[in-house]
Amino acid sequence: MKNRIIFAAIFVLLGLLVILAPTVLFPVCESEMKMACFFTKKAEIGVGLLIAAIGVVSVFLKNKDIRIGLSIAQVLNAALVLALPLKLTGLCKKSDMACRVKTLPALIVLSVLLAVAAAAEIFILAKSEQE
Amino acid sequence: MSRKKSNNTIRDIRRHAFYNACLLSTVVILSVMLFAGTVISASLRKGMDNMKRRLGADIMLVPKGSKEKAENMLLEGSRSNFYFDDSIYEKVVRMDGISEVTSQCFLKSLSADCCSSEVQIVFFDPSSDFVVGPWIETEYHQSLSGDSVIVGSDIVNEDGKIRLFGQEYTIVSQMARTGTALDSSVYFSLDAKEELLTHAEEKGSFLTEEQKKSGILSSIFINVDGAHTTEEIIDSAHRTIGDIFDVVYPKQLHESLAASLLKITGAVSGISIAVGVLLVAILLIINSIIMKGRKQEVALLRVLGHTKKDLIRKLLSEMGVISLLGAVSGCLFGALIVIPFGRYIGQSLNMPYLGPGFADTMIRFLIIILGVCLIVFLSSIFFIVHTTNIEPYLALRREE
């Protein structure tokens, strides 16, 4: 129960940070033109909501297999957080633009933290199931 | 057998979860601080060394009123447009006391859309150049012609071509990284200027009246020979070309920046040492509390036949696991912060910042892990030896 709440709280927090990073904390480039980073921001808001929603749902689920499944989904979400700016929607091409200097590093950090947290939950659940 | 031993060690660590968690957190914070502190200081120093090499001229002549812009351009690589007539260059070349002289012309990015190719365009004279040359990472054998360019390290080199104003240019070489916005510059030969401006105008880019003139230069870089002083050369330039220029001293700029770097690295080192001392003190306190709490356990184990050596080994292996885990995770967390945010740190400090390479990072990583393990070992060995040396009878009686 304790682990379930801790991990759910971590996922909700990371989900919110994925939303806040490109919008408030480390905003993407401000321009009247819609550049690649603008679309990355929109997509990250969606992924962030999904991460937080999975976190909320996992509080109410006791079945370990389902929770392992949700954690695997969080690992994939972490990959998506990174794939959006790097491959899928992209960022501005110039390396000194705000989206590359601030937003991308923040998303890298959040993506790694999310992947580590999800992997830790998978490890703990798998181990407790064995026991 | 060794698997069983390591399982026992982990079980022992979990048995004293609270204190060991405190110990682990302290080690993590210490490692993050050491790793981040040393990487930031080393990157700033590396950026500064690179800048020193980049500011390779004694004096730089720029149009009157453009001194600040030129200084910002040299220090921060900010983009600028300032021009004077190129006839001045011929007059400067003929002056006495000059060992090297070259000219450049800057073209602020001509407001193409941000995401295609906004770059600072620099026209330079390859035959007399001594400013751009030292930065060229790979030798180029082709001479720079109208359709070939040298690019900064941040320019995306797609198939050796770059597209500007609808034209494709061959990239003959790429510059080494400087840590400033100059990394996103494109370097053309001066001969290519007219053609590029024509293409820019055709593509609808806005050109100022000054830029449309044919004979323009932005700056003249001068190295003074040993027999003259820079002041003499500046006086001579005033007499020859009149009072139409400002003088920038690139090497003096470096010195002023080096002084601020010294302040920043001094502050980083000072804070690191202060926090480091505090953390080591915390480690000592935690170790003393842990060992005090385990006196009875150690005494019982001795009564059950464990030798002092066995017990020291057992306690040290627990410390080893905690310090290794803490140091590795601390360094990884530190790397996760300072490496991706390197450019942001440089921009915030307004200093040239060049992050360390992979090999350098790995060496630093290993040194810090070893250092932290050594600190934990030294801070715990006294308490461990002291606890194992207490007579079991006395230890057990005191706990009653």
Short mmCIF file of C-alpha atoms in Angstrom, two decimals:
data_model
loop_
_atom_site.label_atom_id
_atom_site.label_comp_id
_atom_site.label_asym_id
_atom_site.label_seq_id
_atom_site.Cartn_x
_atom_site.Cartn_y
_atom_site.Cartn_z
CA MET A 1 0.00 0.00 0.00
CA LYS A 2 2.82 2.37 1.00
CA ASN A 3 4.79 1.62 -2.19
CA ARG A 4 1.65 2.00 -4.28
CA ILE A 5 1.01 5.51 -2.98
CA ILE A 6 4.68 6.55 -3.21
CA PHE A 7 5.01 5.43 -6.84
CA ALA A 8 1.62 6.90 -7.79
CA ALA A 9 2.69 10.24 -6.27
CA ILE A 10 6.01 10.09 -8.17
CA PHE A 11 4.22 9.40 -11.46
CA VAL A 12 1.67 12.18 -10.92
CA LEU A 13 4.47 14.62 -10.02
CA LEU A 14 6.58 13.65 -13.04
CA GLY A 15 3.49 13.85 -15.30
CA LEU A 16 2.80 17.38 -14.07
CA LEU A 17 6.45 18.33 -14.56
CA VAL A 18 6.35 17.01 -18.15
CA ILE A 19 3.41 19.37 -18.71
CA LEU A 20 5.02 22.31 -16.90
CA ALA A 21 8.56 21.95 -18.34
CA PRO A 22 7.82 23.11 -21.92
CA THR A 23 5.06 25.51 -20.89
CA VAL A 24 6.08 27.26 -17.66
CA LEU A 25 9.37 26.08 -16.13
CA PHE A 26 11.58 25.90 -19.24
CA PRO A 27 9.30 27.23 -21.97
CA VAL A 28 9.94 26.57 -25.66
CA CYS A 29 10.79 29.44 -28.05
CA GLU A 30 8.29 32.27 -28.09
CA SER A 31 7.37 33.27 -31.58
CA GLU A 32 4.33 34.27 -33.57
CA MET A 33 5.31 31.59 -36.05
CA LYS A 34 4.43 28.02 -35.13
CA MET A 35 7.80 26.31 -35.04
CA ALA A 36 8.57 22.63 -34.46
CA CYS A 37 8.99 23.17 -30.70
CA PHE A 38 5.45 24.57 -30.48
CA PHE A 39 4.07 21.21 -31.60
CA THR A 40 6.44 19.37 -29.28
CA LYS A 41 5.04 21.43 -26.40
CA LYS A 42 1.46 20.49 -27.33
CA ALA A 43 2.38 16.81 -27.62
CA GLU A 44 4.26 16.82 -24.30
CA ILE A 45 1.18 18.24 -22.56
CA GLY A 46 -0.74 15.20 -23.81
CA VAL A 47 1.95 12.72 -22.74
CA GLY A 48 2.27 14.44 -19.35
CA LEU A 49 -1.48 14.12 -18.78
CA LEU A 50 -1.29 10.44 -19.69
CA ILE A 51 1.61 9.84 -17.25
CA ALA A 52 -0.25 11.59 -14.43
CA ALA A 53 -3.49 9.75 -15.25
CA ILE A 54 -1.75 6.35 -15.12
CA GLY A 55 -0.27 7.43 -11.77
CA VAL A 56 -3.74 8.25 -10.40
CA VAL A 57 -5.26 5.00 -11.74
CA SER A 58 -2.46 2.88 -10.23
CA VAL A 59 -3.43 4.01 -6.69
CA PHE A 60 -6.72 2.14 -7.00
CA LEU A 61 -5.32 -1.05 -8.53
CA LYS A 62 -4.17 -3.81 -6.23
CA ASN A 63 -3.50 -6.48 -8.83
CA LYS A 64 0.28 -6.72 -9.19
CA ASP A 65 0.24 -7.91 -12.81
CA ILE A 66 -1.86 -4.95 -13.89
CA ARG A 67 0.41 -2.58 -11.99
CA ILE A 68 3.48 -4.11 -13.66
CA GLY A 69 1.71 -3.53 -16.99
CA LEU A 70 1.07 0.12 -16.10
CA SER A 71 4.71 0.56 -15.09
CA ILE A 72 5.81 -0.87 -18.46
CA ALA A 73 3.51 1.71 -20.07
CA GLN A 74 5.27 4.42 -18.03
CA VAL A 75 8.67 3.24 -19.35
CA LEU A 76 7.28 3.59 -22.87
CA ASN A 77 5.86 7.01 -21.99
CA ALA A 78 9.35 8.01 -20.80
CA ALA A 79 10.70 6.99 -24.20
CA LEU A 80 7.93 9.02 -25.85
CA VAL A 81 8.78 12.12 -23.76
CA LEU A 82 12.27 11.97 -25.29
CA ALA A 83 11.30 10.80 -28.78
CA LEU A 84 8.97 13.76 -29.33
CA PRO A 85 11.66 16.49 -29.25
CA LEU A 86 14.42 14.31 -30.68
CA LYS A 87 12.63 12.54 -33.51
CA LEU A 88 8.86 12.82 -33.84
CA THR A 89 7.94 16.50 -33.71
CA GLY A 90 11.45 17.93 -33.29
CA LEU A 91 12.81 21.26 -32.11
CA CYS A 92 14.23 24.39 -33.76
CA LYS A 93 17.39 23.57 -35.69
CA LYS A 94 19.60 26.22 -34.13
CA SER A 95 21.43 25.02 -31.05
CA ASP A 96 21.13 28.25 -29.06
CA MET A 97 17.33 28.47 -29.22
CA ALA A 98 15.44 28.28 -25.89
CA CYS A 99 13.83 24.96 -26.78
CA ARG A 100 17.26 23.33 -27.20
CA VAL A 101 19.02 25.12 -24.34
CA LYS A 102 16.32 24.74 -21.67
CA THR A 103 13.35 22.59 -22.67
CA LEU A 104 15.24 19.62 -24.13
CA PRO A 105 17.55 19.14 -21.10
CA ALA A 106 14.55 19.35 -18.77
CA LEU A 107 12.70 16.72 -20.81
CA ILE A 108 15.80 14.48 -20.85
CA VAL A 109 16.01 14.65 -17.04
CA LEU A 110 12.27 13.99 -16.60
CA SER A 111 12.32 11.13 -19.08
CA VAL A 112 15.24 9.41 -17.32
CA LEU A 113 13.64 9.90 -13.88
CA LEU A 114 10.33 8.49 -15.12
CA ALA A 115 12.04 5.46 -16.67
CA VAL A 116 14.04 4.82 -13.48
CA ALA A 117 10.96 5.16 -11.24
CA ALA A 118 8.89 2.85 -13.46
CA ALA A 119 11.72 0.28 -13.67
CA ALA A 120 12.08 0.40 -9.87
CA GLU A 121 8.37 -0.27 -9.44
CA ILE A 122 8.51 -3.18 -11.90
CA PHE A 123 11.51 -4.61 -10.00
CA ILE A 124 9.81 -4.28 -6.60
CA LEU A 125 6.51 -5.76 -7.82
CA ALA A 126 8.20 -8.63 -9.64
CA LYS A 127 10.31 -9.43 -6.58
CA SER A 128 7.36 -9.34 -4.17
CA GLU A 129 5.41 -11.62 -6.53
CA GLN A 130 8.29 -14.15 -6.49
CA GLU A 131 8.37 -14.09 -2.70
CA MET B 1 29.16 -18.60 -1.00
CA SER B 2 30.00 -15.02 -2.02
CA ARG B 3 26.36 -14.59 -3.17
CA LYS B 4 25.25 -15.67 0.28
CA LYS B 5 27.66 -13.18 1.85
CA SER B 6 26.41 -10.32 -0.32
CA ASN B 7 22.81 -11.27 0.53
CA ASN B 8 23.74 -11.11 4.20
CA THR B 9 25.35 -7.70 3.73
CA ILE B 10 22.20 -6.36 2.03
CA ARG B 11 20.04 -7.88 4.81
CA ASP B 12 22.24 -6.18 7.43
CA ILE B 13 21.95 -2.86 5.63
CA ARG B 14 18.15 -3.21 5.51
CA ARG B 15 18.04 -4.07 9.21
CA HIS B 16 19.38 -0.60 10.04
CA ALA B 17 17.37 1.03 7.27
CA PHE B 18 16.90 4.50 8.74
CA TYR B 19 20.52 5.28 9.61
CA ASN B 20 21.82 3.65 6.46
CA ALA B 21 19.33 5.68 4.41
CA CYS B 22 20.70 8.84 6.09
CA LEU B 23 24.23 7.67 5.29
CA LEU B 24 23.28 6.90 1.68
CA SER B 25 21.60 10.30 1.22
CA THR B 26 24.68 12.09 2.57
CA VAL B 27 26.95 10.14 0.20
CA VAL B 28 24.62 10.88 -2.75
CA ILE B 29 24.58 14.62 -1.98
CA LEU B 30 28.38 14.64 -1.56
CA SER B 31 28.87 12.86 -4.91
CA VAL B 32 26.39 15.08 -6.79
CA MET B 33 28.11 18.15 -5.42
CA LEU B 34 31.62 16.93 -6.23
CA PHE B 35 30.69 15.77 -9.73
CA ALA B 36 28.61 18.82 -10.66
CA GLY B 37 31.11 21.25 -9.12
CA THR B 38 34.14 19.81 -10.88
CA VAL B 39 32.36 19.46 -14.24
CA ILE B 40 31.08 23.06 -14.15
CA SER B 41 34.48 24.46 -13.14
CA ALA B 42 36.33 22.38 -15.75
CA SER B 43 33.85 23.33 -18.48
CA LEU B 44 34.16 27.04 -17.71
CA ARG B 45 37.95 26.77 -17.72
CA LYS B 46 37.88 24.88 -21.01
CA GLY B 47 35.54 27.49 -22.52
CA MET B 48 37.87 30.24 -21.34
CA ASP B 49 40.96 28.55 -22.78
CA ASN B 50 39.19 28.23 -26.08
CA MET B 51 38.16 31.85 -25.98
CA LYS B 52 41.77 32.90 -25.31
CA ARG B 53 42.81 31.09 -28.45
CA ARG B 54 39.91 32.57 -30.38
CA LEU B 55 40.75 36.17 -29.47
CA GLY B 56 43.85 35.85 -31.53
CA ALA B 57 44.49 39.48 -32.52
CA ASP B 58 46.16 42.35 -30.62
CA ILE B 59 43.67 44.93 -31.79
CA MET B 60 40.49 44.98 -33.77
CA LEU B 61 39.32 48.08 -35.62
CA VAL B 62 35.55 48.50 -35.91
CA PRO B 63 33.37 51.38 -37.16
CA LYS B 64 32.96 54.24 -34.69
CA GLY B 65 30.13 53.59 -32.25
CA SER B 66 30.22 49.81 -32.74
CA LYS B 67 32.67 49.00 -29.96
CA GLU B 68 30.07 47.53 -27.62
CA LYS B 69 28.49 45.43 -30.36
CA ALA B 70 31.92 44.11 -31.39
CA GLU B 71 32.83 43.25 -27.79
CA ASN B 72 29.54 41.41 -27.33
CA MET B 73 30.16 39.60 -30.55
CA LEU B 74 33.62 38.49 -29.45
CA LEU B 75 32.60 37.49 -25.95
CA GLU B 76 29.13 36.09 -26.41
CA GLY B 77 29.07 35.55 -30.15
CA SER B 78 25.97 37.76 -30.41
CA ARG B 79 25.05 38.62 -33.96
CA SER B 80 25.81 42.11 -35.28
CA ASN B 81 25.84 44.28 -38.35
CA PHE B 82 28.32 47.17 -38.55
CA TYR B 83 30.27 48.34 -41.54
CA PHE B 84 32.87 50.74 -42.87
CA ASP B 85 34.34 51.31 -46.27
CA ASP B 86 36.80 48.63 -47.43
CA SER B 87 39.27 51.22 -48.77
CA ILE B 88 40.38 51.58 -45.14
CA TYR B 89 41.84 48.07 -45.24
CA GLU B 90 44.29 48.98 -48.02
CA LYS B 91 45.48 51.95 -45.99
CA VAL B 92 45.94 49.83 -42.84
CA VAL B 93 47.91 47.18 -44.73
CA ARG B 94 50.42 49.81 -45.80
CA MET B 95 51.01 51.03 -42.24
CA ASP B 96 54.32 50.30 -40.50
CA GLY B 97 54.60 48.09 -37.42
CA ILE B 98 51.97 45.54 -38.38
CA SER B 99 52.93 41.89 -38.55
CA GLU B 100 49.55 40.45 -39.55
CA VAL B 101 46.35 42.06 -40.74
CA THR B 102 43.11 40.62 -42.00
CA SER B 103 39.54 41.78 -42.48
CA GLN B 104 36.09 40.32 -41.95
CA CYS B 105 32.58 41.30 -42.87
CA PHE B 106 29.61 40.18 -40.78
CA LEU B 107 26.12 39.66 -41.99
CA LYS B 108 23.56 39.23 -39.28
CA SER B 109 21.23 36.41 -40.12
CA LEU B 110 19.02 37.72 -42.83
CA SER B 111 15.82 36.75 -41.04
CA ALA B 112 15.02 33.62 -42.87
CA ASP B 113 12.64 31.63 -40.70
CA CYS B 114 14.25 30.53 -37.45
CA CYS B 115 13.98 26.86 -38.15
CA SER B 116 15.61 26.68 -41.52
CA SER B 117 18.92 28.45 -41.55
CA GLU B 118 19.28 31.44 -39.30
CA VAL B 119 23.00 31.89 -39.00
CA GLN B 120 25.60 34.58 -38.63
CA ILE B 121 27.41 34.86 -41.93
CA VAL B 122 31.06 35.86 -41.76
CA PHE B 123 33.05 36.77 -44.85
CA PHE B 124 36.79 36.48 -44.35
CA ASP B 125 39.92 36.68 -46.47
CA PRO B 126 41.52 33.20 -46.53
CA SER B 127 44.82 34.53 -47.91
CA SER B 128 45.55 36.86 -44.98
CA ASP B 129 43.45 35.18 -42.29
CA PHE B 130 44.89 34.33 -38.88
CA VAL B 131 41.65 34.48 -36.85
CA VAL B 132 39.44 31.79 -38.37
CA GLY B 133 42.22 29.40 -39.40
CA PRO B 134 43.22 28.12 -35.94
CA TRP B 135 39.59 27.03 -35.38
CA ILE B 136 39.32 24.86 -38.40
CA GLU B 137 39.12 21.33 -37.09
CA THR B 138 39.72 19.42 -40.28
CA GLU B 139 42.16 20.54 -42.92
CA TYR B 140 40.58 21.61 -46.14
CA HIS B 141 42.45 21.20 -49.33
CA GLN B 142 40.00 22.84 -51.66
CA SER B 143 40.32 26.61 -51.76
CA LEU B 144 37.23 28.51 -50.66
CA SER B 145 35.30 29.53 -53.72
CA GLY B 146 31.94 31.23 -54.15
CA ASP B 147 29.98 28.05 -53.57
CA SER B 148 31.93 26.53 -50.69
CA VAL B 149 31.87 27.39 -47.01
CA ILE B 150 33.36 26.59 -43.60
CA VAL B 151 30.74 26.10 -40.89
CA GLY B 152 30.64 26.40 -37.11
CA SER B 153 30.42 23.23 -35.03
CA ASP B 154 26.67 23.53 -34.39
CA ILE B 155 25.64 23.78 -38.01
CA VAL B 156 23.95 20.58 -39.05
CA ASN B 157 26.16 19.13 -41.77
CA GLU B 158 23.76 17.23 -44.01
CA ASP B 159 25.69 15.38 -46.74
CA GLY B 160 28.37 18.06 -46.74
CA LYS B 161 25.94 20.71 -47.98
CA ILE B 162 24.17 23.70 -46.45
CA ARG B 163 21.25 25.55 -47.98
CA LEU B 164 21.10 29.33 -47.68
CA PHE B 165 18.76 31.64 -49.57
CA GLY B 166 17.74 28.87 -51.93
CA GLN B 167 21.31 28.04 -52.91
CA GLU B 168 23.26 24.97 -51.93
CA TYR B 169 26.83 25.44 -50.70
CA THR B 170 29.49 22.76 -50.22
CA ILE B 171 30.89 22.50 -46.69
CA VAL B 172 34.66 22.13 -47.02
CA SER B 173 35.43 22.13 -43.31
CA GLN B 174 33.87 22.45 -39.87
CA MET B 175 35.20 24.60 -37.04
CA ALA B 176 36.00 23.28 -33.58
CA ARG B 177 33.46 24.13 -30.89
CA THR B 178 33.97 27.51 -29.20
CA GLY B 179 31.14 27.34 -26.68
CA THR B 180 29.49 30.53 -27.97
CA ALA B 181 26.92 31.46 -30.60
CA LEU B 182 29.78 31.64 -33.13
CA ASP B 183 29.33 27.89 -33.36
CA SER B 184 26.28 28.55 -35.51
CA SER B 185 28.12 30.79 -38.01
CA VAL B 186 28.89 30.14 -41.64
CA TYR B 187 32.20 31.38 -43.04
CA PHE B 188 32.43 32.50 -46.66
CA SER B 189 35.34 33.85 -48.59
CA LEU B 190 35.13 37.64 -49.07
CA ASP B 191 34.88 37.06 -52.82
CA ALA B 192 31.52 35.35 -52.38
CA LYS B 193 29.90 38.37 -50.73
CA GLU B 194 28.32 40.02 -53.78
CA GLU B 195 26.82 36.78 -55.05
CA LEU B 196 25.38 35.80 -51.66
CA LEU B 197 23.82 39.23 -51.17
CA THR B 198 22.24 38.98 -54.61
CA HIS B 199 20.74 35.58 -53.74
CA ALA B 200 19.53 36.94 -50.40
CA GLU B 201 17.80 39.86 -52.12
CA GLU B 202 16.28 37.57 -54.73
CA LYS B 203 14.84 35.42 -51.94
CA GLY B 204 13.21 38.49 -50.42
CA SER B 205 15.50 38.94 -47.40
CA PHE B 206 15.69 42.47 -46.08
CA LEU B 207 19.03 44.16 -46.74
CA THR B 208 19.95 47.55 -45.34
CA GLU B 209 21.26 50.26 -47.66
CA GLU B 210 24.72 49.74 -46.14
CA GLN B 211 24.63 46.03 -46.89
CA LYS B 212 23.73 46.71 -50.51
CA LYS B 213 26.93 48.72 -51.03
CA SER B 214 29.69 46.68 -52.62
CA GLY B 215 32.86 47.69 -50.72
CA ILE B 216 32.05 47.11 -47.05
CA LEU B 217 33.97 45.58 -44.14
CA SER B 218 33.00 45.05 -40.50
CA SER B 219 36.34 44.75 -38.78
CA ILE B 220 40.07 44.72 -39.31
CA PHE B 221 42.14 42.43 -37.09
CA ILE B 222 45.72 43.51 -36.47
CA ASN B 223 48.71 41.85 -34.85
CA VAL B 224 51.44 44.31 -33.98
CA ASP B 225 55.08 43.46 -34.62
CA GLY B 226 57.58 43.31 -31.76
CA ALA B 227 59.16 46.69 -32.51
CA HIS B 228 55.96 48.72 -32.01
CA THR B 229 53.33 49.10 -29.32
CA THR B 230 49.58 48.87 -29.90
CA GLU B 231 49.28 52.57 -28.92
CA GLU B 232 51.72 53.56 -31.65
CA ILE B 233 49.73 51.56 -34.19
CA ILE B 234 46.44 53.13 -33.07
CA ASP B 235 47.98 56.64 -33.32
CA SER B 236 49.31 55.81 -36.74
CA ALA B 237 45.86 54.47 -37.79
CA HIS B 238 44.20 57.69 -36.59
CA ARG B 239 46.63 59.71 -38.69
CA THR B 240 46.20 57.48 -41.76
CA ILE B 241 42.47 56.80 -41.87
CA GLY B 242 41.06 59.46 -39.57
CA ASP B 243 38.83 59.24 -36.53
CA ILE B 244 36.30 56.88 -38.02
CA PHE B 245 36.98 53.77 -35.98
CA ASP B 246 36.83 52.38 -32.47
CA VAL B 247 39.42 50.00 -31.10
CA VAL B 248 38.63 46.70 -29.38
CA TYR B 249 41.39 44.92 -27.49
CA PRO B 250 40.47 41.23 -27.70
CA LYS B 251 43.22 40.11 -25.34
CA GLN B 252 42.18 42.63 -22.67
CA LEU B 253 38.60 41.40 -23.01
CA HIS B 254 39.86 37.94 -22.23
CA GLU B 255 41.67 39.16 -19.14
CA SER B 256 38.53 40.84 -17.76
CA LEU B 257 36.53 37.71 -18.45
CA ALA B 258 39.22 35.54 -16.89
CA ALA B 259 38.93 37.64 -13.71
CA SER B 260 35.17 36.96 -13.54
CA LEU B 261 35.81 33.29 -14.22
CA LEU B 262 38.21 33.22 -11.31
CA LYS B 263 35.48 34.70 -9.08
CA ILE B 264 32.94 32.12 -10.25
CA THR B 265 35.24 29.11 -9.90
CA GLY B 266 36.45 30.50 -6.56
CA ALA B 267 32.84 30.72 -5.36
CA VAL B 268 32.08 27.21 -6.65
CA SER B 269 35.19 25.82 -4.91
CA GLY B 270 34.47 27.72 -1.69
CA ILE B 271 30.88 26.50 -1.52
CA SER B 272 31.99 22.95 -2.41
CA ILE B 273 34.62 22.90 0.32
CA ALA B 274 32.23 24.32 2.95
CA VAL B 275 29.41 21.91 2.08
CA GLY B 276 31.93 19.06 1.72
CA VAL B 277 33.27 19.67 5.24
CA LEU B 278 29.71 19.82 6.58
CA LEU B 279 28.81 16.55 4.84
CA VAL B 280 31.94 14.80 6.14
CA ALA B 281 31.00 15.99 9.65
CA ILE B 282 27.49 14.58 9.13
CA LEU B 283 29.04 11.29 7.95
CA LEU B 284 31.13 11.12 11.12
CA ILE B 285 28.08 11.75 13.30
CA ILE B 286 25.97 9.15 11.47
CA ASN B 287 28.78 6.59 11.65
CA SER B 288 29.23 7.18 15.36
CA ILE B 289 25.46 6.77 15.94
CA ILE B 290 25.30 3.60 13.81
CA MET B 291 28.25 2.00 15.59
CA LYS B 292 26.93 2.99 19.03
CA GLY B 293 23.65 1.29 18.15
CA ARG B 294 25.43 -1.85 16.98
CA LYS B 295 27.74 -2.37 19.96
CA GLN B 296 25.51 -5.08 21.39
CA GLU B 297 25.17 -6.87 18.05
CA VAL B 298 28.95 -6.82 17.53
CA ALA B 299 29.55 -8.06 21.10
CA LEU B 300 27.07 -10.91 20.62
CA LEU B 301 28.71 -11.94 17.36
CA ARG B 302 32.07 -11.97 19.11
CA VAL B 303 30.65 -14.15 21.89
CA LEU B 304 29.34 -16.47 19.16
CA GLY B 305 32.88 -16.92 17.89
CA HIS B 306 33.37 -14.28 15.14
CA THR B 307 36.87 -12.82 15.12
CA LYS B 308 37.53 -9.08 15.18
CA LYS B 309 38.85 -9.32 11.64
CA ASP B 310 35.61 -10.96 10.45
CA LEU B 311 33.51 -8.28 12.04
CA ILE B 312 35.62 -5.41 10.66
CA ARG B 313 35.35 -7.00 7.21
CA LYS B 314 31.58 -7.39 7.59
CA LEU B 315 31.03 -3.79 8.74
CA LEU B 316 33.38 -2.40 6.10
CA SER B 317 31.61 -4.36 3.35
CA GLU B 318 28.33 -2.76 4.45
CA MET B 319 29.95 0.66 4.26
CA GLY B 320 31.47 -0.29 0.90
CA VAL B 321 28.07 -1.21 -0.56
CA ILE B 322 26.47 2.00 0.73
CA SER B 323 29.31 4.25 -0.42
CA LEU B 324 29.55 2.62 -3.85
CA LEU B 325 25.80 2.76 -4.38
CA GLY B 326 25.65 6.36 -3.16
CA ALA B 327 28.68 7.51 -5.17
CA VAL B 328 27.52 5.88 -8.43
CA SER B 329 23.95 7.14 -8.14
CA GLY B 330 25.16 10.58 -7.04
CA CYS B 331 27.54 10.89 -10.01
CA LEU B 332 24.84 9.66 -12.40
CA PHE B 333 22.34 12.16 -11.00
CA GLY B 334 24.95 14.94 -11.17
CA ALA B 335 25.71 14.00 -14.79
CA LEU B 336 22.00 13.96 -15.59
CA ILE B 337 21.77 17.58 -14.44
CA VAL B 338 25.02 19.24 -15.54
CA ILE B 339 25.58 17.55 -18.89
CA PRO B 340 22.22 18.25 -20.59
CA PHE B 341 21.95 21.70 -18.96
CA GLY B 342 25.58 22.64 -19.83
CA ARG B 343 24.67 25.23 -22.44
CA TYR B 344 22.01 26.74 -20.16
CA ILE B 345 24.54 27.04 -17.32
CA GLY B 346 26.98 28.79 -19.67
CA GLN B 347 24.26 31.17 -20.88
CA SER B 348 23.11 31.94 -17.34
CA LEU B 349 26.65 32.71 -16.18
CA ASN B 350 27.25 34.63 -19.41
CA MET B 351 30.52 32.77 -19.86
CA PRO B 352 31.92 30.53 -22.57
CA TYR B 353 31.14 26.96 -21.53
CA LEU B 354 32.50 23.81 -23.13
CA GLY B 355 31.33 20.57 -21.60
CA PRO B 356 33.84 17.76 -21.04
CA GLY B 357 34.23 14.94 -23.55
CA PHE B 358 33.19 11.33 -22.91
CA ALA B 359 36.64 10.10 -21.79
CA ASP B 360 37.10 13.09 -19.50
CA THR B 361 33.67 12.51 -17.94
CA MET B 362 34.39 8.82 -17.33
CA ILE B 363 37.75 9.58 -15.67
CA ARG B 364 36.10 12.21 -13.46
CA PHE B 365 33.36 9.70 -12.66
CA LEU B 366 35.85 7.05 -11.52
CA ILE B 367 37.97 9.51 -9.52
CA ILE B 368 34.92 10.85 -7.66
CA ILE B 369 33.59 7.35 -6.92
CA LEU B 370 36.99 6.34 -5.54
CA GLY B 371 37.31 9.60 -3.60
CA VAL B 372 33.84 9.29 -2.03
CA CYS B 373 34.44 5.64 -1.10
CA LEU B 374 37.71 6.69 0.52
CA ILE B 375 35.99 9.50 2.46
CA VAL B 376 33.31 7.06 3.74
CA PHE B 377 36.02 4.51 4.62
CA LEU B 378 38.07 7.06 6.55
CA SER B 379 35.04 8.46 8.33
CA SER B 380 33.89 5.03 9.49
CA ILE B 381 37.06 3.01 10.11
CA PHE B 382 37.76 4.57 13.52
CA PHE B 383 34.27 3.82 14.84
CA ILE B 384 34.29 0.29 13.38
CA VAL B 385 37.66 -0.58 14.93
CA HIS B 386 36.67 1.05 18.21
CA THR B 387 33.38 -0.90 18.37
CA THR B 388 34.98 -4.24 17.57
CA ASN B 389 37.72 -3.59 20.16
CA ILE B 390 35.30 -3.18 23.07
CA GLU B 391 35.28 -6.24 25.31
CA PRO B 392 32.03 -8.16 24.63
CA TYR B 393 31.31 -8.41 28.34
CA LEU B 394 31.58 -4.62 28.83
CA ALA B 395 29.59 -3.86 25.69
CA LEU B 396 26.76 -6.20 26.69
CA ARG B 397 26.71 -4.92 30.25
CA ARG B 398 26.52 -1.27 29.13
CA GLU B 399 23.50 -2.11 27.01
CA GLU B 400 21.64 -3.59 29.93
#
